[in-house]
Tab-separated table of C-alpha atoms in Angstrom:
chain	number	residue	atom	x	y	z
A	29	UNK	CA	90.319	103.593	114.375
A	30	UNK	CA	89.752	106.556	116.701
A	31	UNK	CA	86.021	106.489	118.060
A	32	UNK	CA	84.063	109.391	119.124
A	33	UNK	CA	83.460	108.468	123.132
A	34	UNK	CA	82.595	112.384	124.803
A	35	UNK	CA	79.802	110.727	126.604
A	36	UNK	CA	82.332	109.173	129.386
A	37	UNK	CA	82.286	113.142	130.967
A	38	UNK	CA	79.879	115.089	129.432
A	39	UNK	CA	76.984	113.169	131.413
A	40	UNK	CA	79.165	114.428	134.307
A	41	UNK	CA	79.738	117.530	133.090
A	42	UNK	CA	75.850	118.067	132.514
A	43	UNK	CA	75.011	117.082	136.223
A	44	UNK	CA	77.313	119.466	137.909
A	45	UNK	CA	75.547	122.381	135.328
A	46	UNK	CA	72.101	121.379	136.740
A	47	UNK	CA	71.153	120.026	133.334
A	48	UNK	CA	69.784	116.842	134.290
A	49	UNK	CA	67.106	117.117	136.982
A	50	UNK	CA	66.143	113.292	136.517
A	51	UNK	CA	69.119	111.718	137.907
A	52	UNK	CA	70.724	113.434	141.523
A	53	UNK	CA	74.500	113.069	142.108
A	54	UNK	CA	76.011	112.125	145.781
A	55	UNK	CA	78.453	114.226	146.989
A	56	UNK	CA	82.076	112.397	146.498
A	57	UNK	CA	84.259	115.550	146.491
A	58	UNK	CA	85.295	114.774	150.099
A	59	UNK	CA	86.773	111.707	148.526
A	60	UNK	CA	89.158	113.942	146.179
A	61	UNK	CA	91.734	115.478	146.813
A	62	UNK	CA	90.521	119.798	147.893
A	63	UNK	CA	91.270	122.166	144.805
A	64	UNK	CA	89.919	125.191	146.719
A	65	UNK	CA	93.857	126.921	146.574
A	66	UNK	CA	94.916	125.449	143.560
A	67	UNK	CA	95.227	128.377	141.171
A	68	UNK	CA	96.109	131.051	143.771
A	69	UNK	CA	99.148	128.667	144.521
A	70	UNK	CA	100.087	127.838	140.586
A	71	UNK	CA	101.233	130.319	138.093
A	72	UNK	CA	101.218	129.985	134.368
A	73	UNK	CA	103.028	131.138	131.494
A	74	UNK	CA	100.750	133.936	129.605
A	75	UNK	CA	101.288	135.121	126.198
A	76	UNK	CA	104.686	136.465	127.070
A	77	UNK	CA	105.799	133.948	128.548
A	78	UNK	CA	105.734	135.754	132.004
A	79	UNK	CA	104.359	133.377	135.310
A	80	UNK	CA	101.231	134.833	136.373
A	81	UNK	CA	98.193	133.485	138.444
A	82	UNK	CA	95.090	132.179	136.049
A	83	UNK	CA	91.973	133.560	136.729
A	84	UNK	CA	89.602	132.465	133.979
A	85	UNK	CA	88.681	129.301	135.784
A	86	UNK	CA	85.934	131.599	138.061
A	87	UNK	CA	82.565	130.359	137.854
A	88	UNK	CA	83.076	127.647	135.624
A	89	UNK	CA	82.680	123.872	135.469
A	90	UNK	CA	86.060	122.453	135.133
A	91	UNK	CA	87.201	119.458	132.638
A	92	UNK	CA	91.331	119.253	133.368
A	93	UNK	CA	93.749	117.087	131.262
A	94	UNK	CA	97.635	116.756	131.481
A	95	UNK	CA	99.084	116.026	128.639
A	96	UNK	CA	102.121	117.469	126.260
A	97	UNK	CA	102.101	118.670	122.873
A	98	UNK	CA	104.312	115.786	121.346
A	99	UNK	CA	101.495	113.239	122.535
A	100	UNK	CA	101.243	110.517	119.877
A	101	UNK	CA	97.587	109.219	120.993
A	102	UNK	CA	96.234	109.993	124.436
A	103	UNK	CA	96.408	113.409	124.401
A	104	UNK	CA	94.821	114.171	120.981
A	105	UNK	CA	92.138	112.353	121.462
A	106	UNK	CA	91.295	113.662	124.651
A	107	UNK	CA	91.387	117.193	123.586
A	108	UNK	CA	89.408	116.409	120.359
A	109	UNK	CA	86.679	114.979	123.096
A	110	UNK	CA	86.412	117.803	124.777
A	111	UNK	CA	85.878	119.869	121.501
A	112	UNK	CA	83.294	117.535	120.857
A	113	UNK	CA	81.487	117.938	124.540
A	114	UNK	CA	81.368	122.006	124.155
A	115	UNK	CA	79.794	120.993	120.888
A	116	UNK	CA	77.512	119.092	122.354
A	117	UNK	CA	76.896	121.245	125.208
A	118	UNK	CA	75.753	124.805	122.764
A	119	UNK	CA	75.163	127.787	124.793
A	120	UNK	CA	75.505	125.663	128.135
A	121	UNK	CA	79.383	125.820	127.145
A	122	UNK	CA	79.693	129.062	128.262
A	123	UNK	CA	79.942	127.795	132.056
A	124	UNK	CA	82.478	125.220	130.893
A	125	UNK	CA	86.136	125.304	130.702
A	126	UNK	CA	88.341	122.418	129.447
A	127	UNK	CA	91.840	123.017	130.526
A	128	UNK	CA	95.209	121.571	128.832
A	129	UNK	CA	97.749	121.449	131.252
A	130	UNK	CA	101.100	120.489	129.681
A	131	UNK	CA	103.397	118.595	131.910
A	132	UNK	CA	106.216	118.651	129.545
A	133	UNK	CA	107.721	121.905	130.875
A	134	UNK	CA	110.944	121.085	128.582
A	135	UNK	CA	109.722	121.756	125.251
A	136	UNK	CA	105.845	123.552	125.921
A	137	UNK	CA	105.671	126.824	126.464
A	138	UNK	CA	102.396	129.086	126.426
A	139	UNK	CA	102.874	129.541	122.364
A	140	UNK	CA	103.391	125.787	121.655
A	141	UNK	CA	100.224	124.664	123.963
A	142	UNK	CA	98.002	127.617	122.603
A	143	UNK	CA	98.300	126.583	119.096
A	144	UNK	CA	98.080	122.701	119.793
A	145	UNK	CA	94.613	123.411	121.787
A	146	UNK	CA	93.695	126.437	119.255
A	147	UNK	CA	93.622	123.137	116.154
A	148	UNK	CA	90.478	120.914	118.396
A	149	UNK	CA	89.302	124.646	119.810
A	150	UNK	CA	89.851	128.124	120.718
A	151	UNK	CA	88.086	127.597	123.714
A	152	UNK	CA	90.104	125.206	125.641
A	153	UNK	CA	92.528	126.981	128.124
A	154	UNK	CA	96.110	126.309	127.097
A	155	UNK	CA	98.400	125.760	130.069
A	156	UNK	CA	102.319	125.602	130.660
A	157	UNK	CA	104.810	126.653	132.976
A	158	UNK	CA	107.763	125.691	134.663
A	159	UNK	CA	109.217	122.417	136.156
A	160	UNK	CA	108.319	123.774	140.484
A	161	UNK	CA	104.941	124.807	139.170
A	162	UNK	CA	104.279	121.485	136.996
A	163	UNK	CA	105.453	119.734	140.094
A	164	UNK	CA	103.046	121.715	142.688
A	165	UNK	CA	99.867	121.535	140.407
A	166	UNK	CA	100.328	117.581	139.667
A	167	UNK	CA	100.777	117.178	143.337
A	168	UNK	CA	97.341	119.204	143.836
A	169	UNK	CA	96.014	116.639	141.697
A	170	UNK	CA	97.647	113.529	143.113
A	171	UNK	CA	99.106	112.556	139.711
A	172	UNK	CA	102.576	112.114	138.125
A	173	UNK	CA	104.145	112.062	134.739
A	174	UNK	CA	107.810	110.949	133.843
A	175	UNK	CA	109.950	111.492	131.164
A	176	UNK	CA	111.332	108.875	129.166
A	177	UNK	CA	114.536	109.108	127.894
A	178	UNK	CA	114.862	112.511	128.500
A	179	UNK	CA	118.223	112.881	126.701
A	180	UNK	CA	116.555	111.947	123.738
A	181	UNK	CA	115.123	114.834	121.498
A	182	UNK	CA	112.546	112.878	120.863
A	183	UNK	CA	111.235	111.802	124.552
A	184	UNK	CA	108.006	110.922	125.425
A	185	UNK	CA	106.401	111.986	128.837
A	186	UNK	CA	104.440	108.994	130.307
A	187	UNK	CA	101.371	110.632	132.214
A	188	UNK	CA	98.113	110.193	133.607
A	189	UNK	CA	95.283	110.204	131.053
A	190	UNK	CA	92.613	110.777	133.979
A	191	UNK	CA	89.703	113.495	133.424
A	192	UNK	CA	89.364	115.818	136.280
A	193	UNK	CA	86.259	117.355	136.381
A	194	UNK	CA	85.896	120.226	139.173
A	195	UNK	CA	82.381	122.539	140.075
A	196	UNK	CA	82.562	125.754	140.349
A	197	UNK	CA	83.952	125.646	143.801
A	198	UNK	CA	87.134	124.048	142.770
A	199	UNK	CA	85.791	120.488	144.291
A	200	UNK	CA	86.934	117.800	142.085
A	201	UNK	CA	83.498	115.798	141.634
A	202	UNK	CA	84.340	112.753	139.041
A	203	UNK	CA	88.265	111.454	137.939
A	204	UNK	CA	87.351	109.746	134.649
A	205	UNK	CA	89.878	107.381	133.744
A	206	UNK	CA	90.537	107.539	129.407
């Protein structure tokens, strides 16, 4: 039985916003790897399906996921938890931005990923693109995904089910593993 767990990022989440004056946080984004270039290097699909740079990430806190839209458990889950945390979060979610990033460039494009995101919330940024982009922004990231029997029209996509969560500067501050 799936179990409600947002609190593994949201207390994250709620330091970088300033929300918790109690508790101070050490800077550890010299330990990650820089995301200062990361979306003036990437493009995405948009809604017609043309590559073009995404800009809606200014200003915000970041939570990132890969996953693909054929995910039988990780990836639902995750998504539905960061529903849950801009729930959570009310009007603080405004300077939050959960990203999707689908690394199965086969069979997502922008259409597919906005409606799977669109069923946990309109609010989480729906990402695809092609196989040199997938391959530049996982390599930002320092992460991987495979496919498995890709011959098969059913394949899976084995993948990382790490949490990135980035400040407004682009500075990854936590990797929460699932």
């Amino acid at each position: 039985m799936y179990r409600f767990r947002p609190n593994k990022f949201l207390f994250v989440v709620l330091l970088i916003l300033g929300l918790s004056p109690t508790v101070t946080q050490s800077d550890v984004s010299k330990a990650f790897p820089d995301m200062g270039n990361v979306f003036d290097e990437i493009s995405f699909f948009n809604v017609n399906n043309e590559l073009e740079k995404f800009t809606e990430h200014k200003d915000k806190v970041l939570i990132v996921f890969f996953g693909y839209t054929h995910c039988p458990d990780v990836c639902p889950t995750t998504v539905l938890d960061m529903s849950k945390v801009l729930s959570i979060l009310g009007s603080e979610a405004k300077n939050v931005l959960p990203m999707f990033i689908s690394v199965d460039h086969k069979r997502d494009d922008y259409a597919r990923v906005r409606e799977y995101v669109d069923f946990f919330d309109v609010r989480i940024a729906a990402l695809a693109s092609d196989k040199n982009n997938i391959d530049a922004v996982t390599d930002f990231f320092k992460t991987r995904y495979d496919f498995v029997e890709p011959t098969s029209e059913s394949y899976i996509v084995e993948h990382s089910s790490n949490i990135y969560i980035l400040d407004r500067k682009l500075q990854v501050r936590k990797i929460v593993p699932n």
